[in-house]
Amino acid sequence: QQFEEFADAVYTSGARALWEKCRAYRDGDQYTDEERRTLNKRKQPIVTDNKIQDKCDTLLGIEKQMRTDPKAYPRNPSPEDEQSAEAATDALRYVADVSLYKTKARKGAADNLMVEGFCAGQVVVEKRKGRQAEIRMERIRQDRAYYDIHSLEDDFSDKTYCGYFTWMDASEVLREWPNAKDAIDASTGRGDASPSRDPAHDDKPRYVMTASKRTRVQVFTHYHLKDGRWMESTWVRGGFLEKPRQCVYKDEEGRPSCCMELQALYRNADGFPYGAVPRYLDLQDEHNKRRSKMLHLLTAKRVKMRKGVVDSVN
């Protein structure tokens, strides 16, 4: 119900349409099908001079130049606190290095922040046999994350639930959760494996969904607040793969804490995030259509005359 609340809200409010339009313009898809048919009928050239991509790349370059390494500072001017701060700095930089934070997580998050207006990630501890546990920072794709629609803070600190989903082969889901065969079968037995009517939550690429022979399942990792403590669960449309339990991560007071982090750039009156790209959508349309019309006028042969001046117009 919490996931469907988010999916229905962003779909019916138009927020999802704006996010997808901004991403399409970023990628250079700046004409609708109807506009293309009209221009082709006129034999008018379709001109796309992608200024939005140039703007986004410039902003990403500025963000890259402004990056700084994490640094911890001592709370008190004492040798003990200074040594502790140096150790904390080394730990933070080590975590950033092993997580490929600058090249992988941060670049993608910055791009989501300026285009769609919000980004998501999680901080987790990765345990491996015979090796030391590693702290990892993982970026979550913007179109795979969801959150409490009543959360209005830019950092979503007032959220009561959030989560993300991934599409997996049914055989892989069954291998990882062998005791959840009934839930997996109940998910794959329906015509649509996703509980959302928002097409953005479909498996990708979309054009192979009907032709592919692989059975795919949408697997959710969900966090929600209950009695002041964060709970974690994993589920599919047919039921739970892992039932709700207290999160293993703790806050400063030792209470279960959510490991997902979300951030919005701007938020509209209804609280839906938006990025820097909407500012340039109309300007981009004006630029493309003006260039297209000017080129059409330059290449088209036009003659003005009074009716009846010549016997044959041709």
PDB file of C-alpha atoms in Angstrom:
ATOM      1  CA  GLN A   1       0.000   0.000   0.000  1.00  0.00           C
ATOM      2  CA  GLN A   2       2.848   2.409   0.785  1.00  0.00           C
ATOM      3  CA  PHE A   3       4.560   1.732  -2.531  1.00  0.00           C
ATOM      4  CA  GLU A   4       1.298   2.054  -4.474  1.00  0.00           C
ATOM      5  CA  GLU A   5       0.568   5.323  -2.630  1.00  0.00           C
ATOM      6  CA  PHE A   6       3.819   6.743  -3.997  1.00  0.00           C
ATOM      7  CA  ALA A   7       3.370   5.272  -7.498  1.00  0.00           C
ATOM      8  CA  ASP A   8      -0.208   6.524  -7.892  1.00  0.00           C
ATOM      9  CA  ALA A   9       0.612   9.978  -6.502  1.00  0.00           C
ATOM     10  CA  VAL A  10       3.547  10.718  -8.805  1.00  0.00           C
ATOM     11  CA  TYR A  11       1.711   9.218 -11.800  1.00  0.00           C
ATOM     12  CA  THR A  12      -1.583  11.085 -11.394  1.00  0.00           C
ATOM     13  CA  SER A  13      -0.012  14.385 -10.294  1.00  0.00           C
ATOM     14  CA  GLY A  14       2.142  14.683 -13.407  1.00  0.00           C
ATOM     15  CA  ALA A  15       5.392  14.554 -11.456  1.00  0.00           C
ATOM     16  CA  ARG A  16       6.436  11.340 -13.207  1.00  0.00           C
ATOM     17  CA  ALA A  17       5.671  12.850 -16.626  1.00  0.00           C
ATOM     18  CA  LEU A  18       7.868  15.858 -15.810  1.00  0.00           C
ATOM     19  CA  TRP A  19      10.746  13.635 -14.644  1.00  0.00           C
ATOM     20  CA  GLU A  20      10.570  11.537 -17.795  1.00  0.00           C
ATOM     21  CA  LYS A  21      10.313  14.610 -20.020  1.00  0.00           C
ATOM     22  CA  CYS A  22      13.389  16.148 -18.385  1.00  0.00           C
ATOM     23  CA  ARG A  23      15.333  12.899 -18.858  1.00  0.00           C
ATOM     24  CA  ALA A  24      14.225  12.646 -22.496  1.00  0.00           C
ATOM     25  CA  TYR A  25      15.325  16.229 -23.185  1.00  0.00           C
ATOM     26  CA  ARG A  26      18.635  15.517 -21.453  1.00  0.00           C
ATOM     27  CA  ASP A  27      19.119  12.565 -23.811  1.00  0.00           C
ATOM     28  CA  GLY A  28      18.121  14.550 -26.924  1.00  0.00           C
ATOM     29  CA  ASP A  29      14.566  13.229 -27.449  1.00  0.00           C
ATOM     30  CA  GLN A  30      12.869  16.641 -27.705  1.00  0.00           C
ATOM     31  CA  TYR A  31       9.982  16.168 -30.160  1.00  0.00           C
ATOM     32  CA  THR A  32       6.688  14.373 -29.636  1.00  0.00           C
ATOM     33  CA  ASP A  33       5.469  11.812 -32.200  1.00  0.00           C
ATOM     34  CA  GLU A  34       2.756  14.223 -33.317  1.00  0.00           C
ATOM     35  CA  GLU A  35       5.289  17.007 -33.885  1.00  0.00           C
ATOM     36  CA  ARG A  36       7.483  14.686 -35.922  1.00  0.00           C
ATOM     37  CA  ARG A  37       4.555  13.629 -38.120  1.00  0.00           C
ATOM     38  CA  THR A  38       3.580  17.278 -38.710  1.00  0.00           C
ATOM     39  CA  LEU A  39       7.113  18.319 -39.645  1.00  0.00           C
ATOM     40  CA  ASN A  40       7.568  15.316 -41.928  1.00  0.00           C
ATOM     41  CA  LYS A  41       4.283  16.124 -43.667  1.00  0.00           C
ATOM     42  CA  ARG A  42       5.536  19.655 -44.320  1.00  0.00           C
ATOM     43  CA  LYS A  43       8.910  18.259 -45.391  1.00  0.00           C
ATOM     44  CA  GLN A  44      10.358  20.531 -42.714  1.00  0.00           C
ATOM     45  CA  PRO A  45      13.688  19.388 -41.207  1.00  0.00           C
ATOM     46  CA  ILE A  46      13.664  18.191 -37.582  1.00  0.00           C
ATOM     47  CA  VAL A  47      16.459  20.140 -35.909  1.00  0.00           C
ATOM     48  CA  THR A  48      17.646  19.269 -32.392  1.00  0.00           C
ATOM     49  CA  ASP A  49      20.363  21.474 -30.943  1.00  0.00           C
ATOM     50  CA  ASN A  50      20.624  20.008 -27.448  1.00  0.00           C
ATOM     51  CA  LYS A  51      21.457  22.942 -25.182  1.00  0.00           C
ATOM     52  CA  ILE A  52      20.102  21.096 -22.126  1.00  0.00           C
ATOM     53  CA  GLN A  53      22.744  18.385 -22.450  1.00  0.00           C
ATOM     54  CA  ASP A  54      25.417  21.081 -22.726  1.00  0.00           C
ATOM     55  CA  LYS A  55      24.056  22.757 -19.592  1.00  0.00           C
ATOM     56  CA  CYS A  56      23.943  19.510 -17.613  1.00  0.00           C
ATOM     57  CA  ASP A  57      27.477  18.551 -18.673  1.00  0.00           C
ATOM     58  CA  THR A  58      28.688  22.006 -17.609  1.00  0.00           C
ATOM     59  CA  LEU A  59      27.033  21.655 -14.206  1.00  0.00           C
ATOM     60  CA  LEU A  60      28.517  18.172 -13.791  1.00  0.00           C
ATOM     61  CA  GLY A  61      31.935  19.590 -14.642  1.00  0.00           C
ATOM     62  CA  ILE A  62      31.533  22.343 -12.050  1.00  0.00           C
ATOM     63  CA  GLU A  63      30.450  19.761  -9.468  1.00  0.00           C
ATOM     64  CA  LYS A  64      33.514  17.650 -10.265  1.00  0.00           C
ATOM     65  CA  GLN A  65      35.841  20.635  -9.878  1.00  0.00           C
ATOM     66  CA  MET A  66      34.250  21.603  -6.549  1.00  0.00           C
ATOM     67  CA  ARG A  67      34.582  18.141  -4.981  1.00  0.00           C
ATOM     68  CA  THR A  68      36.546  17.834  -1.768  1.00  0.00           C
ATOM     69  CA  ASP A  69      37.750  14.824   0.159  1.00  0.00           C
ATOM     70  CA  PRO A  70      35.868  14.096   3.401  1.00  0.00           C
ATOM     71  CA  LYS A  71      37.573  15.461   6.479  1.00  0.00           C
ATOM     72  CA  ALA A  72      36.810  15.167  10.207  1.00  0.00           C
ATOM     73  CA  TYR A  73      37.654  17.997  12.620  1.00  0.00           C
ATOM     74  CA  PRO A  74      38.377  17.740  16.359  1.00  0.00           C
ATOM     75  CA  ARG A  75      35.707  19.023  18.707  1.00  0.00           C
ATOM     76  CA  ASN A  76      38.261  20.225  21.246  1.00  0.00           C
ATOM     77  CA  PRO A  77      41.806  21.591  20.749  1.00  0.00           C
ATOM     78  CA  SER A  78      43.485  18.617  22.402  1.00  0.00           C
ATOM     79  CA  PRO A  79      46.021  16.096  21.035  1.00  0.00           C
ATOM     80  CA  GLU A  80      43.612  13.211  21.702  1.00  0.00           C
ATOM     81  CA  ASP A  81      40.780  14.800  19.695  1.00  0.00           C
ATOM     82  CA  GLU A  82      43.134  15.724  16.869  1.00  0.00           C
ATOM     83  CA  GLN A  83      44.339  12.121  16.623  1.00  0.00           C
ATOM     84  CA  SER A  84      40.740  10.880  16.664  1.00  0.00           C
ATOM     85  CA  ALA A  85      39.841  13.340  13.891  1.00  0.00           C
ATOM     86  CA  GLU A  86      42.745  12.133  11.752  1.00  0.00           C
ATOM     87  CA  ALA A  87      41.666   8.522  12.228  1.00  0.00           C
ATOM     88  CA  ALA A  88      38.078   9.393  11.312  1.00  0.00           C
ATOM     89  CA  THR A  89      39.292  11.249   8.208  1.00  0.00           C
ATOM     90  CA  ASP A  90      41.328   8.230   7.099  1.00  0.00           C
ATOM     91  CA  ALA A  91      38.314   5.962   7.633  1.00  0.00           C
ATOM     92  CA  LEU A  92      35.968   8.203   5.659  1.00  0.00           C
ATOM     93  CA  ARG A  93      38.368   8.496   2.740  1.00  0.00           C
ATOM     94  CA  TYR A  94      38.934   4.742   2.723  1.00  0.00           C
ATOM     95  CA  VAL A  95      35.185   4.118   2.543  1.00  0.00           C
ATOM     96  CA  ALA A  96      34.880   6.634  -0.315  1.00  0.00           C
ATOM     97  CA  ASP A  97      37.719   4.954  -2.221  1.00  0.00           C
ATOM     98  CA  VAL A  98      36.479   1.358  -1.926  1.00  0.00           C
ATOM     99  CA  SER A  99      32.933   2.452  -2.838  1.00  0.00           C
ATOM    100  CA  LEU A 100      34.152   4.244  -5.986  1.00  0.00           C
ATOM    101  CA  TYR A 101      32.187   7.142  -4.540  1.00  0.00           C
ATOM    102  CA  LYS A 102      33.566   9.893  -6.770  1.00  0.00           C
ATOM    103  CA  THR A 103      33.429   8.060 -10.096  1.00  0.00           C
ATOM    104  CA  LYS A 104      30.363   5.870  -9.658  1.00  0.00           C
ATOM    105  CA  ALA A 105      27.965   6.954  -6.925  1.00  0.00           C
ATOM    106  CA  ARG A 106      28.473  10.700  -6.884  1.00  0.00           C
ATOM    107  CA  LYS A 107      28.346  11.355 -10.637  1.00  0.00           C
ATOM    108  CA  GLY A 108      25.104   9.421 -11.091  1.00  0.00           C
ATOM    109  CA  ALA A 109      23.520  11.014  -8.041  1.00  0.00           C
ATOM    110  CA  ALA A 110      24.452  14.520  -9.219  1.00  0.00           C
ATOM    111  CA  ASP A 111      22.957  13.819 -12.644  1.00  0.00           C
ATOM    112  CA  ASN A 112      19.682  12.580 -11.089  1.00  0.00           C
ATOM    113  CA  LEU A 113      19.610  15.606  -8.807  1.00  0.00           C
ATOM    114  CA  MET A 114      19.798  18.146 -11.650  1.00  0.00           C
ATOM    115  CA  VAL A 115      17.518  16.288 -14.105  1.00  0.00           C
ATOM    116  CA  GLU A 116      14.773  14.606 -12.040  1.00  0.00           C
ATOM    117  CA  GLY A 117      15.377  16.627  -8.896  1.00  0.00           C
ATOM    118  CA  PHE A 118      16.154  13.900  -6.386  1.00  0.00           C
ATOM    119  CA  CYS A 119      18.670  11.132  -5.830  1.00  0.00           C
ATOM    120  CA  ALA A 120      18.857   8.104  -3.562  1.00  0.00           C
ATOM    121  CA  GLY A 121      21.472   5.796  -2.115  1.00  0.00           C
ATOM    122  CA  GLN A 122      22.212   3.552   0.814  1.00  0.00           C
ATOM    123  CA  VAL A 123      25.083   2.994   3.220  1.00  0.00           C
ATOM    124  CA  VAL A 124      25.553  -0.695   4.010  1.00  0.00           C
ATOM    125  CA  VAL A 125      28.087  -3.030   5.579  1.00  0.00           C
ATOM    126  CA  GLU A 126      29.196  -5.790   3.235  1.00  0.00           C
ATOM    127  CA  LYS A 127      30.381  -8.953   4.978  1.00  0.00           C
ATOM    128  CA  ARG A 128      32.514 -11.563   3.214  1.00  0.00           C
ATOM    129  CA  LYS A 129      33.852 -14.855   4.458  1.00  0.00           C
ATOM    130  CA  GLY A 130      37.435 -14.643   5.656  1.00  0.00           C
ATOM    131  CA  ARG A 131      37.639 -10.926   4.981  1.00  0.00           C
ATOM    132  CA  GLN A 132      37.072  -7.760   6.941  1.00  0.00           C
ATOM    133  CA  ALA A 133      33.625  -6.187   6.626  1.00  0.00           C
ATOM    134  CA  GLU A 134      33.505  -3.199   4.275  1.00  0.00           C
ATOM    135  CA  ILE A 135      31.302  -0.095   4.471  1.00  0.00           C
ATOM    136  CA  ARG A 136      29.760   0.577   1.063  1.00  0.00           C
ATOM    137  CA  MET A 137      27.907   3.542  -0.388  1.00  0.00           C
ATOM    138  CA  GLU A 138      25.598   2.434  -3.190  1.00  0.00           C
ATOM    139  CA  ARG A 139      23.674   4.685  -5.550  1.00  0.00           C
ATOM    140  CA  ILE A 140      20.051   3.750  -6.232  1.00  0.00           C
ATOM    141  CA  ARG A 141      18.624   4.652  -9.641  1.00  0.00           C
ATOM    142  CA  GLN A 142      16.096   7.447  -9.428  1.00  0.00           C
ATOM    143  CA  ASP A 143      13.434   5.421 -11.263  1.00  0.00           C
ATOM    144  CA  ARG A 144      13.892   2.514  -8.860  1.00  0.00           C
ATOM    145  CA  ALA A 145      13.482   4.422  -5.570  1.00  0.00           C
ATOM    146  CA  TYR A 146      10.291   5.468  -3.796  1.00  0.00           C
ATOM    147  CA  TYR A 147       9.511   7.446  -0.643  1.00  0.00           C
ATOM    148  CA  ASP A 148       6.835   8.816   1.663  1.00  0.00           C
ATOM    149  CA  ILE A 149       4.869  11.358  -0.397  1.00  0.00           C
ATOM    150  CA  HIS A 150       4.036  13.325   2.773  1.00  0.00           C
ATOM    151  CA  SER A 151       7.732  13.906   3.472  1.00  0.00           C
ATOM    152  CA  LEU A 152       8.415  17.587   2.706  1.00  0.00           C
ATOM    153  CA  GLU A 153      12.001  18.139   3.900  1.00  0.00           C
ATOM    154  CA  ASP A 154      14.684  18.388   1.219  1.00  0.00           C
ATOM    155  CA  ASP A 155      16.659  15.575   2.869  1.00  0.00           C
ATOM    156  CA  PHE A 156      13.500  13.485   3.536  1.00  0.00           C
ATOM    157  CA  SER A 157      14.345  13.376   7.237  1.00  0.00           C
ATOM    158  CA  ASP A 158      10.598  13.383   8.037  1.00  0.00           C
ATOM    159  CA  LYS A 159       9.828  10.268   5.952  1.00  0.00           C
ATOM    160  CA  THR A 160       8.005   7.300   7.479  1.00  0.00           C
ATOM    161  CA  TYR A 161       8.815   4.825   4.700  1.00  0.00           C
ATOM    162  CA  CYS A 162      11.056   4.461   1.660  1.00  0.00           C
ATOM    163  CA  GLY A 163      12.540   1.715  -0.451  1.00  0.00           C
ATOM    164  CA  TYR A 164      13.710   0.565  -3.844  1.00  0.00           C
ATOM    165  CA  PHE A 165      13.146  -2.341  -6.218  1.00  0.00           C
ATOM    166  CA  THR A 166      15.098  -4.398  -8.721  1.00  0.00           C
ATOM    167  CA  TRP A 167      13.975  -6.709 -11.516  1.00  0.00           C
ATOM    168  CA  MET A 168      15.478 -10.200 -11.289  1.00  0.00           C
ATOM    169  CA  ASP A 169      15.118 -13.511 -13.082  1.00  0.00           C
ATOM    170  CA  ALA A 170      12.693 -15.757 -11.212  1.00  0.00           C
ATOM    171  CA  SER A 171      15.349 -18.486 -11.046  1.00  0.00           C
ATOM    172  CA  GLU A 172      17.760 -16.095  -9.297  1.00  0.00           C
ATOM    173  CA  VAL A 173      15.091 -15.037  -6.805  1.00  0.00           C
ATOM    174  CA  LEU A 174      14.302 -18.679  -6.054  1.00  0.00           C
ATOM    175  CA  ARG A 175      17.999 -19.470  -5.602  1.00  0.00           C
ATOM    176  CA  GLU A 176      18.401 -16.661  -3.065  1.00  0.00           C
ATOM    177  CA  TRP A 177      15.089 -17.291  -1.281  1.00  0.00           C
ATOM    178  CA  PRO A 178      14.388 -21.038  -1.739  1.00  0.00           C
ATOM    179  CA  ASN A 179      11.669 -21.052   0.938  1.00  0.00           C
ATOM    180  CA  ALA A 180       9.595 -18.393  -0.844  1.00  0.00           C
ATOM    181  CA  LYS A 181       8.556 -20.455  -3.877  1.00  0.00           C
ATOM    182  CA  ASP A 182       4.835 -19.810  -3.329  1.00  0.00           C
ATOM    183  CA  ALA A 183       5.327 -16.021  -3.231  1.00  0.00           C
ATOM    184  CA  ILE A 184       7.494 -16.115  -6.361  1.00  0.00           C
ATOM    185  CA  ASP A 185       5.015 -18.332  -8.240  1.00  0.00           C
ATOM    186  CA  ALA A 186       2.167 -16.026  -7.219  1.00  0.00           C
ATOM    187  CA  SER A 187       4.101 -13.083  -8.651  1.00  0.00           C
ATOM    188  CA  THR A 188       5.003 -14.683 -11.976  1.00  0.00           C
ATOM    189  CA  GLY A 189       1.584 -16.229 -12.482  1.00  0.00           C
ATOM    190  CA  ARG A 190      -0.084 -12.885 -13.075  1.00  0.00           C
ATOM    191  CA  GLY A 191      -0.166 -10.930 -16.287  1.00  0.00           C
ATOM    192  CA  ASP A 192       1.817  -8.075 -14.752  1.00  0.00           C
ATOM    193  CA  ALA A 193       4.556  -8.778 -12.203  1.00  0.00           C
ATOM    194  CA  SER A 194       4.517  -5.193 -10.927  1.00  0.00           C
ATOM    195  CA  PRO A 195       1.902  -3.921  -8.425  1.00  0.00           C
ATOM    196  CA  SER A 196       2.146  -0.410  -9.921  1.00  0.00           C
ATOM    197  CA  ARG A 197       0.232   1.027 -12.875  1.00  0.00           C
ATOM    198  CA  ASP A 198       3.059   3.512 -13.421  1.00  0.00           C
ATOM    199  CA  PRO A 199       4.862   2.375 -16.614  1.00  0.00           C
ATOM    200  CA  ALA A 200       8.118   3.827 -15.292  1.00  0.00           C
ATOM    201  CA  HIS A 201       8.299   0.867 -12.899  1.00  0.00           C
ATOM    202  CA  ASP A 202       8.225  -1.694 -15.706  1.00  0.00           C
ATOM    203  CA  ASP A 203      11.248  -3.831 -16.460  1.00  0.00           C
ATOM    204  CA  LYS A 204      13.752  -2.328 -18.889  1.00  0.00           C
ATOM    205  CA  PRO A 205      14.349  -2.297 -21.746  1.00  0.00           C
ATOM    206  CA  ARG A 206      10.591  -2.167 -22.227  1.00  0.00           C
ATOM    207  CA  TYR A 207      10.532  -3.405 -25.826  1.00  0.00           C
ATOM    208  CA  VAL A 208      11.705  -6.913 -24.811  1.00  0.00           C
ATOM    209  CA  MET A 209       9.110  -7.409 -22.068  1.00  0.00           C
ATOM    210  CA  THR A 210       6.700  -9.320 -24.302  1.00  0.00           C
ATOM    211  CA  ALA A 211       9.261 -11.002 -26.560  1.00  0.00           C
ATOM    212  CA  SER A 212      11.690 -12.203 -23.886  1.00  0.00           C
ATOM    213  CA  LYS A 213      11.523 -15.830 -22.741  1.00  0.00           C
ATOM    214  CA  ARG A 214      12.936 -14.955 -19.320  1.00  0.00           C
ATOM    215  CA  THR A 215      10.550 -14.795 -16.371  1.00  0.00           C
ATOM    216  CA  ARG A 216      11.230 -11.614 -14.440  1.00  0.00           C
ATOM    217  CA  VAL A 217      10.140 -10.661 -10.919  1.00  0.00           C
ATOM    218  CA  GLN A 218      10.089  -7.246  -9.267  1.00  0.00           C
ATOM    219  CA  VAL A 219      11.801  -7.535  -5.863  1.00  0.00           C
ATOM    220  CA  PHE A 220      11.325  -4.761  -3.290  1.00  0.00           C
ATOM    221  CA  THR A 221      13.550  -3.758  -0.374  1.00  0.00           C
ATOM    222  CA  HIS A 222      11.294  -1.773   1.934  1.00  0.00           C
ATOM    223  CA  TYR A 223      11.904   0.329   5.061  1.00  0.00           C
ATOM    224  CA  HIS A 224       9.137   1.693   7.254  1.00  0.00           C
ATOM    225  CA  LEU A 225       8.845   3.322  10.657  1.00  0.00           C
ATOM    226  CA  LYS A 226       6.980   1.463  13.402  1.00  0.00           C
ATOM    227  CA  ASP A 227       6.820   2.632  17.032  1.00  0.00           C
ATOM    228  CA  GLY A 228       9.817   4.889  16.479  1.00  0.00           C
ATOM    229  CA  ARG A 229      11.966   2.070  15.087  1.00  0.00           C
ATOM    230  CA  TRP A 230      12.825   1.376  11.478  1.00  0.00           C
ATOM    231  CA  MET A 231      11.766  -1.980  10.066  1.00  0.00           C
ATOM    232  CA  GLU A 232      13.159  -3.713   6.985  1.00  0.00           C
ATOM    233  CA  SER A 233      11.532  -6.274   4.699  1.00  0.00           C
ATOM    234  CA  THR A 234      11.883  -7.821   1.254  1.00  0.00           C
ATOM    235  CA  TRP A 235       8.816  -8.675  -0.802  1.00  0.00           C
ATOM    236  CA  VAL A 236       7.379  -9.440  -4.218  1.00  0.00           C
ATOM    237  CA  ARG A 237       3.844  -9.023  -5.455  1.00  0.00           C
ATOM    238  CA  GLY A 238       2.940 -12.502  -4.262  1.00  0.00           C
ATOM    239  CA  GLY A 239       4.114 -12.012  -0.667  1.00  0.00           C
ATOM    240  CA  PHE A 240       7.106 -11.562   1.614  1.00  0.00           C
ATOM    241  CA  LEU A 241      10.517 -13.008   0.841  1.00  0.00           C
ATOM    242  CA  GLU A 242      11.749 -11.736   4.218  1.00  0.00           C
ATOM    243  CA  LYS A 243       9.162 -10.592   6.749  1.00  0.00           C
ATOM    244  CA  PRO A 244       9.501  -7.207   8.501  1.00  0.00           C
ATOM    245  CA  ARG A 245      12.230  -7.092  11.124  1.00  0.00           C
ATOM    246  CA  GLN A 246      14.131  -4.356  12.914  1.00  0.00           C
ATOM    247  CA  CYS A 247      16.898  -2.760  10.836  1.00  0.00           C
ATOM    248  CA  VAL A 248      20.336  -3.914  11.897  1.00  0.00           C
ATOM    249  CA  TYR A 249      21.769  -0.406  11.487  1.00  0.00           C
ATOM    250  CA  LYS A 250      21.600   1.841  14.542  1.00  0.00           C
ATOM    251  CA  ASP A 251      21.547   5.592  15.111  1.00  0.00           C
ATOM    252  CA  GLU A 252      23.538   7.484  17.749  1.00  0.00           C
ATOM    253  CA  GLU A 253      21.102   6.385  20.447  1.00  0.00           C
ATOM    254  CA  GLY A 254      21.221   2.716  19.497  1.00  0.00           C
ATOM    255  CA  ARG A 255      17.778   2.606  17.871  1.00  0.00           C
ATOM    256  CA  PRO A 256      17.203   0.824  14.523  1.00  0.00           C
ATOM    257  CA  SER A 257      17.844   3.287  11.701  1.00  0.00           C
ATOM    258  CA  CYS A 258      17.109   3.394   7.958  1.00  0.00           C
ATOM    259  CA  CYS A 259      20.227   3.029   5.812  1.00  0.00           C
ATOM    260  CA  MET A 260      18.682   4.788   2.782  1.00  0.00           C
ATOM    261  CA  GLU A 261      19.513   8.432   2.111  1.00  0.00           C
ATOM    262  CA  LEU A 262      17.481  10.669  -0.205  1.00  0.00           C
ATOM    263  CA  GLN A 263      17.956  14.277  -1.302  1.00  0.00           C
ATOM    264  CA  ALA A 264      15.817  16.699  -3.318  1.00  0.00           C
ATOM    265  CA  LEU A 265      17.085  19.733  -5.219  1.00  0.00           C
ATOM    266  CA  TYR A 266      13.827  21.734  -5.335  1.00  0.00           C
ATOM    267  CA  ARG A 267      10.257  20.878  -4.312  1.00  0.00           C
ATOM    268  CA  ASN A 268       7.016  22.268  -5.691  1.00  0.00           C
ATOM    269  CA  ALA A 269       3.915  23.299  -3.732  1.00  0.00           C
ATOM    270  CA  ASP A 270       2.766  19.662  -3.442  1.00  0.00           C
ATOM    271  CA  GLY A 271       6.170  18.515  -2.236  1.00  0.00           C
ATOM    272  CA  PHE A 272       7.252  16.696  -5.399  1.00  0.00           C
ATOM    273  CA  PRO A 273      10.933  17.157  -6.270  1.00  0.00           C
ATOM    274  CA  TYR A 274      12.128  18.767  -9.488  1.00  0.00           C
ATOM    275  CA  GLY A 275      15.560  19.626 -10.816  1.00  0.00           C
ATOM    276  CA  ALA A 276      17.321  22.318 -12.813  1.00  0.00           C
ATOM    277  CA  VAL A 277      16.186  21.098 -16.258  1.00  0.00           C
ATOM    278  CA  PRO A 278      12.522  22.329 -16.158  1.00  0.00           C
ATOM    279  CA  ARG A 279      13.870  25.890 -16.203  1.00  0.00           C
ATOM    280  CA  TYR A 280      15.183  25.297 -19.748  1.00  0.00           C
ATOM    281  CA  LEU A 281      12.427  23.194 -21.348  1.00  0.00           C
ATOM    282  CA  ASP A 282      10.548  26.087 -22.999  1.00  0.00           C
ATOM    283  CA  LEU A 283      13.792  27.753 -24.069  1.00  0.00           C
ATOM    284  CA  GLN A 284      14.911  24.496 -25.683  1.00  0.00           C
ATOM    285  CA  ASP A 285      11.603  24.147 -27.569  1.00  0.00           C
ATOM    286  CA  GLU A 286      11.837  27.734 -28.807  1.00  0.00           C
ATOM    287  CA  HIS A 287      15.431  27.200 -29.928  1.00  0.00           C
ATOM    288  CA  ASN A 288      14.704  23.971 -31.821  1.00  0.00           C
ATOM    289  CA  LYS A 289      11.550  25.198 -33.553  1.00  0.00           C
ATOM    290  CA  ARG A 290      13.083  28.503 -34.560  1.00  0.00           C
ATOM    291  CA  ARG A 291      16.091  26.758 -36.085  1.00  0.00           C
ATOM    292  CA  SER A 292      13.852  24.245 -37.853  1.00  0.00           C
ATOM    293  CA  LYS A 293      11.557  26.940 -39.285  1.00  0.00           C
ATOM    294  CA  MET A 294      14.466  29.138 -40.438  1.00  0.00           C
ATOM    295  CA  LEU A 295      16.104  26.206 -42.222  1.00  0.00           C
ATOM    296  CA  HIS A 296      12.800  25.308 -43.861  1.00  0.00           C
ATOM    297  CA  LEU A 297      12.308  28.873 -45.139  1.00  0.00           C
ATOM    298  CA  LEU A 298      15.840  28.933 -46.520  1.00  0.00           C
ATOM    299  CA  THR A 299      15.516  25.658 -48.419  1.00  0.00           C
ATOM    300  CA  ALA A 300      11.886  25.857 -49.635  1.00  0.00           C
ATOM    301  CA  LYS A 301      11.138  27.535 -52.977  1.00  0.00           C
ATOM    302  CA  ARG A 302       8.453  30.209 -52.561  1.00  0.00           C
ATOM    303  CA  VAL A 303       6.881  32.453 -55.212  1.00  0.00           C
ATOM    304  CA  LYS A 304       4.167  35.086 -54.591  1.00  0.00           C
ATOM    305  CA  MET A 305       1.918  36.265 -57.440  1.00  0.00           C
ATOM    306  CA  ARG A 306      -1.597  37.528 -58.111  1.00  0.00           C
ATOM    307  CA  LYS A 307      -4.149  34.969 -59.128  1.00  0.00           C
ATOM    308  CA  GLY A 308      -4.531  34.807 -62.909  1.00  0.00           C
ATOM    309  CA  VAL A 309      -1.209  36.427 -63.799  1.00  0.00           C
ATOM    310  CA  VAL A 310       0.002  33.219 -65.442  1.00  0.00           C
ATOM    311  CA  ASP A 311      -1.897  30.524 -67.287  1.00  0.00           C
ATOM    312  CA  SER A 312      -0.203  27.669 -65.390  1.00  0.00           C
ATOM    313  CA  VAL A 313       0.967  27.980 -61.789  1.00  0.00           C
ATOM    314  CA  ASN A 314       3.463  25.157 -62.341  1.00  0.00           C
TER     315      ASN A 314
END
